[in-house]
Coordinates of C-alpha atoms and ligand atoms in Angstrom, one line a residue:
M164 CA -11.2 114.3 181.7
S165 CA -10.7 110.5 181.3
L166 CA -7.8 108.8 179.6
S167 CA -10.1 107.5 176.9
L168 CA -10.5 111.0 175.6
Y169 CA -7.1 110.7 174.0
D170 CA -6.3 108.3 171.2
S171 CA -4.6 105.2 172.3
A172 CA -2.3 103.1 170.2
H173 CA -3.2 100.2 172.5
S174 CA -6.8 100.5 171.5
L175 CA -6.1 100.1 167.8
D176 CA -5.7 96.6 166.6
G177 CA -3.1 95.9 163.9
R178 CA -1.5 98.9 162.2
S179 CA -3.8 101.8 163.0
G180 CA -6.9 103.5 161.9
W181 CA -5.0 104.9 159.0
D182 CA -3.6 102.0 157.3
T183 CA -0.2 102.6 155.9
P184 CA 0.5 100.8 152.6
V185 CA 3.9 99.4 152.0
F186 CA 5.7 101.2 149.2
S187 CA 8.8 100.0 147.7
M188 CA 11.2 101.8 145.3
K189 CA 11.8 98.5 143.6
D190 CA 8.3 98.3 142.1
S191 CA 8.2 101.9 141.1
S192 CA 10.3 102.3 138.0
D193 CA 8.0 105.2 137.0
L194 CA 9.1 107.4 139.9
N195 CA 9.4 111.0 138.9
P196 CA 13.1 111.9 138.4
M197 CA 13.2 114.4 141.3
V198 CA 11.8 111.8 143.7
K199 CA 14.2 109.3 142.4
E200 CA 17.2 111.6 143.0
A201 CA 15.9 112.5 146.4
W202 CA 15.7 108.8 147.4
E203 CA 19.2 108.3 146.2
A204 CA 20.5 111.3 148.2
L205 CA 18.6 110.2 151.3
C206 CA 20.1 106.7 151.1
R207 CA 23.5 108.2 150.7
S208 CA 23.1 110.2 153.9
Q209 CA 22.5 107.0 156.0
V210 CA 24.9 106.4 158.8
Y211 CA 25.9 102.9 159.9
F212 CA 26.9 101.7 163.3
R213 CA 28.4 98.2 163.3
G214 CA 26.8 97.5 159.9
K215 CA 23.3 98.7 160.9
P216 CA 21.8 101.9 159.7
V217 CA 21.1 104.2 162.7
G218 CA 20.2 107.5 161.2
T219 CA 21.0 110.1 158.5
I220 CA 23.6 112.9 158.6
A221 CA 22.4 116.5 158.6
A222 CA 24.1 117.3 155.3
Y223 CA 26.1 115.5 152.7
D224 CA 27.8 118.6 151.3
H225 CA 31.2 117.9 149.9
A226 CA 31.6 121.4 148.5
S227 CA 31.3 123.1 151.8
E228 CA 34.6 124.0 153.5
E229 CA 33.4 123.8 157.0
V230 CA 31.7 120.6 158.1
L231 CA 31.0 121.9 161.7
N232 CA 28.6 119.4 163.1
Y233 CA 26.6 118.7 159.8
D234 CA 28.2 115.3 159.6
Q235 CA 26.2 114.2 162.7
V236 CA 22.8 112.6 163.1
F237 CA 20.6 115.2 164.6
V238 CA 17.5 113.9 166.4
R239 CA 15.2 116.6 165.0
D240 CA 16.7 116.4 161.5
F241 CA 16.2 112.6 161.4
V242 CA 12.4 112.9 161.9
P243 CA 11.5 113.6 158.3
S244 CA 14.0 110.9 157.2
A245 CA 12.3 108.5 159.6
L246 CA 8.9 109.3 158.3
A247 CA 10.1 108.8 154.7
F248 CA 11.5 105.3 155.6
L249 CA 8.3 104.4 157.5
M250 CA 6.1 105.5 154.6
K251 CA 8.3 103.5 152.3
G252 CA 7.7 100.4 154.4
E253 CA 11.3 100.2 155.7
P254 CA 11.2 100.8 159.4
D255 CA 14.5 99.2 160.4
T256 CA 16.6 102.4 160.4
V257 CA 13.9 104.1 162.6
K258 CA 13.9 101.3 165.1
N259 CA 17.7 101.2 165.3
F260 CA 17.7 105.0 165.7
L261 CA 15.2 104.9 168.5
L262 CA 17.1 102.3 170.4
K263 CA 20.5 103.9 169.8
T264 CA 19.4 107.3 171.0
L265 CA 17.7 105.6 174.0
H266 CA 21.1 104.0 174.8
I267 CA 22.7 107.4 174.5
Q268 CA 20.1 108.9 176.9
G269 CA 21.3 106.4 179.5
Q270 CA 24.9 107.6 179.5
D271 CA 26.3 109.9 182.1
K272 CA 26.0 113.4 180.8
M273 CA 28.3 116.1 182.1
I274 CA 28.8 119.6 180.9
D275 CA 31.8 120.9 182.8
K276 CA 31.1 119.9 186.3
F277 CA 27.4 119.8 185.9
K278 CA 25.4 116.6 185.4
L279 CA 22.4 116.8 183.1
G280 CA 19.0 115.3 183.9
D281 CA 18.6 111.6 183.3
G282 CA 15.9 112.2 180.7
A283 CA 18.0 114.5 178.5
M284 CA 18.1 113.3 174.9
P285 CA 21.1 114.3 172.7
A286 CA 20.8 117.0 170.0
S287 CA 23.0 114.9 167.8
F288 CA 25.4 112.0 167.7
K289 CA 28.3 111.0 165.5
V290 CA 29.5 107.5 164.6
L291 CA 33.3 107.2 164.6
H292 CA 34.8 104.5 162.5
N293 CA 38.2 103.2 163.4
P294 CA 39.5 101.6 160.1
I295 CA 42.5 100.0 161.8
K296 CA 40.8 98.4 164.7
K297 CA 37.6 98.1 162.6
T298 CA 35.5 99.3 165.4
D299 CA 32.7 101.8 165.6
S300 CA 32.0 104.2 168.5
I301 CA 29.6 107.0 169.2
I302 CA 30.0 110.4 170.6
A303 CA 26.9 112.4 171.5
D304 CA 26.2 116.1 171.9
F305 CA 23.8 117.2 174.6
G306 CA 24.5 120.8 174.0
E307 CA 28.0 120.8 175.4
S308 CA 29.5 121.1 171.9
A309 CA 26.7 122.9 170.2
I310 CA 27.3 126.5 169.2
G311 CA 26.3 128.5 172.3
R312 CA 25.8 125.4 174.4
V313 CA 22.1 125.4 173.8
A314 CA 19.9 122.6 175.3
P315 CA 17.9 120.5 172.8
V316 CA 14.6 120.5 174.6
D317 CA 12.8 119.3 171.5
S318 CA 14.9 116.1 171.1
G319 CA 13.0 114.1 173.8
F320 CA 9.7 115.3 172.4
W321 CA 10.6 114.2 168.9
W322 CA 11.8 110.9 170.2
I323 CA 8.4 110.1 171.8
I324 CA 6.6 111.4 168.7
L325 CA 8.7 109.2 166.5
L326 CA 8.1 106.2 168.7
R327 CA 4.4 106.7 168.2
A328 CA 4.8 107.2 164.4
Y329 CA 6.8 103.9 164.3
T330 CA 4.1 102.1 166.3
K331 CA 1.3 103.5 164.2
S332 CA 3.0 102.8 160.9
T333 CA 4.2 99.3 161.6
G334 CA 1.6 98.0 164.0
D335 CA 4.5 96.7 166.0
H336 CA 3.7 97.6 169.6
S337 CA 6.5 95.5 171.0
L338 CA 9.1 98.2 170.7
A339 CA 7.2 100.8 172.6
E340 CA 6.3 98.2 175.2
R341 CA 9.9 97.2 175.9
P342 CA 10.8 98.1 179.5
E343 CA 13.7 100.3 178.2
C344 CA 11.4 102.3 176.0
Q345 CA 8.9 102.7 178.8
K346 CA 11.7 103.9 181.0
G347 CA 13.0 106.3 178.4
M348 CA 9.6 107.9 178.0
R349 CA 9.2 108.2 181.8
L350 CA 12.6 109.9 182.1
I351 CA 11.8 112.5 179.4
L352 CA 8.4 113.1 181.0
S353 CA 10.0 113.5 184.5
L354 CA 12.0 116.3 183.1
C355 CA 9.1 118.3 181.8
L356 CA 6.3 117.4 184.3
S357 CA 8.3 118.2 187.4
E358 CA 6.7 120.8 189.7
G359 CA 8.3 124.2 190.0
F360 CA 7.3 127.8 190.7
D361 CA 5.2 128.0 187.5
T362 CA 1.9 129.7 187.4
F363 CA 1.3 128.5 183.8
P364 CA 1.0 124.9 182.4
T365 CA 3.3 125.9 179.5
L366 CA 6.9 124.7 179.7
L367 CA 9.5 127.3 180.6
C368 CA 12.5 127.3 178.2
A369 CA 15.9 128.9 177.5
D370 CA 16.6 130.6 174.2
G371 CA 17.7 128.4 171.3
C372 CA 16.4 125.1 172.6
S373 CA 14.8 123.7 169.4
M374 CA 15.0 124.0 165.6
V375 CA 16.0 127.6 166.1
D376 CA 19.1 126.8 168.1
R377 CA 20.6 130.3 168.4
R378 CA 19.5 133.3 170.3
M379 CA 16.4 134.6 168.6
G380 CA 14.3 135.8 171.5
I381 CA 12.6 132.4 171.6
Y382 CA 12.7 131.8 175.3
G383 CA 10.1 131.7 178.0
Y384 CA 7.2 129.9 176.5
P385 CA 7.9 129.5 172.8
I386 CA 5.0 128.1 170.7
E387 CA 7.4 125.6 169.0
I388 CA 8.2 123.9 172.3
Q389 CA 4.6 124.1 173.6
A390 CA 3.2 122.4 170.5
L391 CA 5.8 119.7 170.6
F392 CA 5.3 119.3 174.3
F393 CA 1.6 118.8 173.8
M394 CA 2.1 116.3 171.0
A395 CA 4.7 114.3 172.9
L396 CA 2.4 114.2 176.0
R397 CA -0.5 112.8 173.9
S398 CA 1.9 110.4 172.2
A399 CA 3.2 109.1 175.5
L400 CA -0.3 108.7 176.8
S401 CA -1.1 106.4 174.0
M402 CA 2.0 104.3 174.6
L403 CA 2.6 104.2 178.4
K404 CA 1.7 100.9 180.0
H405 CA -1.0 100.8 182.5
D406 CA 1.3 99.5 185.3
S407 CA 1.8 101.4 188.5
E408 CA 4.7 103.6 187.2
G409 CA 3.0 104.2 183.9
K410 CA -0.3 105.1 185.6
E411 CA 1.3 107.7 187.8
F412 CA 2.6 109.5 184.7
M413 CA -0.7 109.1 182.8
E414 CA -2.6 110.9 185.5
K415 CA -0.1 113.8 185.4
I416 CA -0.3 113.9 181.7
V417 CA -4.1 114.0 181.5
K418 CA -4.1 117.0 184.0
R419 CA -1.4 118.8 182.1
L420 CA -2.9 118.3 178.7
H421 CA -6.2 119.7 180.0
A422 CA -4.6 122.8 181.4
L423 CA -2.2 123.2 178.5
S424 CA -4.8 123.1 175.8
F425 CA -7.0 125.6 177.7
H426 CA -4.0 127.9 178.2
M427 CA -2.8 127.8 174.6
R428 CA -6.2 128.0 172.9
S429 CA -7.2 130.9 175.1
Y430 CA -4.1 133.0 175.5
F431 CA -1.8 132.2 172.5
W432 CA -4.6 132.4 169.9
L433 CA -4.7 135.6 167.8
D434 CA -7.1 136.6 165.2
F435 CA -8.6 139.9 164.0
Q436 CA -11.1 140.1 166.9
Q437 CA -8.5 139.1 169.5
L438 CA -6.0 141.6 168.2
N439 CA -8.7 144.3 168.3
D440 CA -9.4 143.4 171.9
I441 CA -5.7 143.5 172.9
Y442 CA -5.4 146.9 171.1
R443 CA -8.2 148.2 173.4
Y444 CA -6.9 146.5 176.6
K445 CA -6.9 148.3 179.9
T446 CA -3.7 147.7 181.8
E447 CA -2.8 147.4 185.5
E448 CA -5.8 145.2 186.3
Y449 CA -5.6 143.4 189.6
S450 CA -7.3 140.1 190.7
H451 CA -8.8 137.2 188.9
T452 CA -11.4 139.4 187.2
A453 CA -8.6 140.9 185.0
V454 CA -9.4 140.8 181.3
N455 CA -5.8 141.6 180.3
K456 CA -4.5 138.7 182.3
F457 CA -0.8 139.1 181.3
N458 CA -0.9 142.9 181.5
V459 CA 0.1 143.3 177.9
I460 CA 0.6 147.0 177.2
P461 CA -1.2 147.8 173.9
D462 CA 1.8 150.1 172.9
S463 CA 4.0 147.0 172.7
I464 CA 1.9 145.7 169.8
P465 CA 4.2 145.9 166.7
D466 CA 3.1 147.9 163.7
W467 CA 3.4 145.1 161.2
I468 CA 0.7 143.0 162.8
F469 CA -2.1 145.5 161.9
D470 CA -1.5 144.9 158.2
F471 CA -0.6 141.3 158.5
M472 CA -3.7 140.1 160.3
P473 CA -6.4 139.2 157.7
L474 CA -10.1 139.5 158.5
R475 CA -10.4 135.7 158.1
G476 CA -7.7 133.6 159.7
G477 CA -5.6 133.4 162.8
Y478 CA -2.6 131.7 164.5
F479 CA -0.9 130.8 167.7
V480 CA 1.5 133.7 168.5
G481 CA 5.2 133.0 169.2
N482 CA 5.1 133.5 173.0
V483 CA 3.0 134.8 175.9
S484 CA 4.4 135.8 179.3
P485 CA 3.9 138.7 181.7
A486 CA 3.7 142.0 179.8
R487 CA 5.3 140.3 176.8
M488 CA 3.6 138.9 173.8
D489 CA 5.7 137.8 170.8
F490 CA 3.4 138.3 167.9
R491 CA 5.7 136.6 165.4
W492 CA 4.2 133.7 163.4
F493 CA 6.1 130.4 163.6
A494 CA 5.6 127.7 161.0
L495 CA 6.6 124.6 163.0
G496 CA 4.5 125.5 166.1
N497 CA 1.4 126.2 164.1
C498 CA 1.6 123.1 162.0
I499 CA 2.3 120.9 165.0
A500 CA -0.6 122.5 166.7
I501 CA -2.8 121.4 163.8
L502 CA -1.4 117.9 163.7
S503 CA -1.6 117.3 167.4
S504 CA -5.1 118.8 167.6
L505 CA -3.8 121.4 170.1
A506 CA -5.7 123.7 167.7
T507 CA -9.4 123.2 167.7
P508 CA -10.9 122.4 164.3
E509 CA -11.9 126.0 163.8
Q510 CA -8.4 127.2 164.8
S511 CA -6.8 124.7 162.4
M512 CA -8.9 126.1 159.6
A513 CA -8.1 129.6 160.5
I514 CA -4.3 128.9 160.5
M515 CA -4.7 127.5 157.0
D516 CA -6.8 130.5 156.0
L517 CA -4.1 132.8 157.2
I518 CA -1.4 130.9 155.2
E519 CA -3.5 131.3 152.1
A520 CA -4.3 135.0 152.8
R521 CA -0.6 135.8 153.5
W522 CA 0.9 133.5 150.9
E523 CA 3.3 136.2 149.6
E524 CA 4.7 136.8 153.0
L525 CA 4.8 133.2 154.4
V526 CA 5.6 131.3 151.2
G527 CA 6.6 133.7 148.5
E528 CA 8.8 131.8 146.0
M529 CA 9.7 128.9 148.2
P530 CA 8.0 127.1 151.1
L531 CA 8.2 128.0 154.0
K532 CA 9.3 130.9 156.3
I533 CA 10.5 129.6 159.6
C534 CA 9.0 132.7 161.2
Y535 CA 7.5 136.0 160.2
P536 CA 8.5 138.8 160.2
A537 CA 12.3 139.2 160.5
M538 CA 13.9 141.3 163.1
E539 CA 16.0 144.3 162.0
S540 CA 18.4 147.0 163.2
H541 CA 18.2 147.7 166.9
E542 CA 15.9 144.9 167.7
W543 CA 18.1 142.4 165.9
R544 CA 21.2 143.7 167.7
I545 CA 19.7 143.4 171.1
V546 CA 17.8 140.2 170.7
T547 CA 20.3 138.1 168.7
G548 CA 23.4 139.6 170.1
C549 CA 24.4 140.9 166.6
D550 CA 24.3 137.4 165.2
P551 CA 25.7 137.6 161.6
K552 CA 24.0 134.4 160.6
N553 CA 20.6 135.6 161.7
T554 CA 20.5 138.9 159.8
R555 CA 17.0 139.9 158.5
W556 CA 15.3 137.4 156.2
S557 CA 18.1 134.9 156.6
Y558 CA 18.4 131.6 158.4
H559 CA 16.3 131.6 161.6
N560 CA 15.4 135.2 161.3
G561 CA 12.6 135.1 158.7
G562 CA 14.6 132.6 156.5
T563 CA 12.9 130.0 154.3
W564 CA 13.3 126.3 155.2
P565 CA 12.3 123.7 152.6
V566 CA 12.2 121.1 155.3
L567 CA 9.0 122.7 156.6
L568 CA 7.2 121.6 153.4
W569 CA 6.4 118.3 155.0
L570 CA 4.7 120.0 158.0
L571 CA 2.7 122.3 155.7
T572 CA 1.7 119.3 153.6
A573 CA 0.6 117.2 156.6
A574 CA -1.4 120.2 158.0
S575 CA -3.0 120.9 154.6
I576 CA -4.1 117.3 154.2
K577 CA -5.4 117.1 157.8
T578 CA -7.5 120.2 157.4
G579 CA -8.8 118.9 154.0
R580 CA -7.0 121.5 152.0
P581 CA -4.4 119.7 149.9
Q582 CA -4.4 122.4 147.2
I583 CA -2.3 124.5 149.6
A584 CA 0.3 121.7 149.7
R585 CA 0.1 121.2 146.0
R586 CA 0.9 124.8 145.4
A587 CA 3.8 124.7 147.8
I588 CA 5.2 121.5 146.4
E589 CA 5.1 123.0 142.9
L590 CA 7.3 125.9 144.1
A591 CA 9.7 123.5 145.7
E592 CA 9.9 121.3 142.6
A593 CA 10.8 124.3 140.4
R594 CA 14.0 124.9 142.3
L595 CA 15.0 122.5 145.1
L596 CA 16.8 119.8 143.0
K597 CA 18.3 122.4 140.6
D598 CA 19.7 124.3 143.6
G599 CA 21.1 121.2 145.2
W600 CA 18.6 120.8 148.1
P601 CA 19.7 123.9 150.2
E602 CA 19.3 124.0 153.9
Y603 CA 17.5 127.4 153.7
Y604 CA 16.8 130.3 151.4
D605 CA 17.1 134.0 152.1
G606 CA 15.1 137.1 151.3
K607 CA 11.7 138.5 151.8
S608 CA 10.2 136.0 149.3
G609 CA 12.7 133.3 149.8
R610 CA 14.3 133.7 146.4
F611 CA 18.0 133.4 147.2
I612 CA 19.9 130.3 148.3
G613 CA 20.9 131.1 151.9
K614 CA 24.1 132.9 152.6
Q615 CA 25.7 130.0 154.5
A616 CA 23.2 127.3 153.6
R617 CA 24.5 123.8 153.2
K618 CA 23.7 121.9 150.0
F619 CA 22.3 118.4 150.1
Q620 CA 20.7 119.1 153.5
T621 CA 19.1 115.8 154.4
W622 CA 15.9 117.2 155.9
S623 CA 15.3 119.3 152.9
I624 CA 15.5 116.1 150.8
A625 CA 13.4 114.0 153.2
G626 CA 10.9 116.7 153.8
Y627 CA 10.2 116.8 150.1
L628 CA 9.8 113.0 149.9
V629 CA 7.5 112.9 152.8
A630 CA 5.3 115.7 151.3
K631 CA 5.1 113.8 148.0
M632 CA 4.3 110.5 149.7
M633 CA 1.5 112.0 151.8
M634 CA 0.0 113.6 148.8
D635 CA 0.1 110.3 146.9
D636 CA -1.5 108.5 149.9
P637 CA -3.0 110.8 152.5
T638 CA -3.5 107.9 155.0
H639 CA 0.2 108.3 155.7
V640 CA -0.6 111.5 157.6
G641 CA -2.1 109.3 160.4
M642 CA 1.3 108.4 161.8
I643 CA 2.1 112.0 162.6
S644 CA -1.4 113.3 163.2
M645 CA -3.8 113.0 166.1
E646 CA -7.5 113.4 166.2
E647 CA -9.4 115.8 168.4
E648 CA -10.4 114.4 171.8
K649 CA -13.4 112.4 171.1
H650 CA -16.0 114.5 173.0
M651 CA -15.0 117.5 170.9
K652 CA -14.6 115.6 167.7
P653 CA -16.2 117.6 164.8
P654 CA -18.2 115.9 162.1
L655 CA -15.9 115.0 159.2
R656 CA -15.7 118.0 157.0
R657 CA -13.9 118.2 153.7
S658 CA -13.7 121.6 152.3
S659 CA -14.7 122.0 148.7
S660 CA -11.1 122.8 148.0
W661 CA -10.0 119.2 148.5
T662 CA -10.5 118.3 144.8
Ligands
LIG176 C1 21.2 124.1 162.4 C2 19.7 124.3 162.6 C3 19.1 123.1 163.4 C4 19.5 121.8 162.8 C5 21.0 121.7 162.5 C6 21.4 120.5 161.7 O1 21.8 124.2 163.6 O2 19.4 125.5 163.3 O3 17.8 123.2 163.6 O4 19.1 120.7 163.6 O5 21.4 122.9 161.8 O6 20.8 120.6 160.4

């Protein structure tokens, strides 16, 4: 596989193949009232360091008694804010954020007596204003303050993905080309491309290392991380300089992408046919001729999947490792798989088919379930350690997260099925503003504002704005989406449902 098979920001002159028009709130007095309120709330959530905007806080909820760390700028939470700013034609906050977090990455990072890897990016940071001395300082959290001390594996991936989005949207290659950005990327890549004992190209992770930052049985090879890993690798490939250091990484990336996409497309993919095959698997097969490569015991297939799996449709399962397949469906991983083209065009279509076929389960009254289904009783006790926040159909355990609307919208547009996004946006518009932009909803159909949900959760607000802007101008999707490798590129197909 040659480098040219992956899209390269360098090869595109000017802004990008998908031109991003500049949109300004000033010239849009006819904004719909919900969009207007959302912009105002997003602007209020901006955080300044020495007078410059450097990010947005997680939630601006004055009514909540506990602030915890919701007054911090989370790397993953800032992504939809950043996309909203880029789509609006105001990239400065994004640039400042990228440079600020890069600077934080360069700090000495200790947890107790243990020094973290050079590439580690923070989960979040907080700006401290000293009103007397009139100085600003920053404290960052690399997992040492986070509940449960979880490592933010996704932060570095989002950082690279955002750097590409900035480059694509503004056409400004000079930021990504700066030596410090090149170094920052290489440090992140060193962490995830280092050799170990692995027999798989997927990235081995501890529980709670991404958006689901609590124990939820999402360890080993979770789809969310694999999809972000894939997208970050492709993004880095398009931005690394062809100098000697850059080239060394590019070669590693190309090899890893090849192996990773093969592995994911073959072993994580589940549809009716594949489920039926697993159901009939023989076990204890030895040698490379084994059909049941991971020795999955058919008895371990959960009952719910037999009803859930439609005849048409499919998805990437939550996890695959020896004798353990997590059959749960995860929203972020499947949407990122579509956007990064980790999913083949057929798989992308099938993921959208499944969302349509299982609308009641996955969307219900509010988009979108973080995962499906919820864990209950004994399983919940063992897997979550009796986590009272993650009870069934709440929070990370089958809860509904409005932020995921932007991912669903981007995936719908990319697959030529915007009517799916339209339906989801309508549901969000019926309640989100009225409910005060909650962080999450609870219940089987996402009807109740989450038990401990923050209000004015920034990524719920920004996610809505990004979804709206992409629907108004689908070319915006280009900054967060990647085409299939050229040799596999399908002819452009628009399903009849586009109109
Ligand atoms: C919760 C979420 C996490 C998010 C953070 C800030 O911890 O699980 O994904 O980044 O809140 O909103």
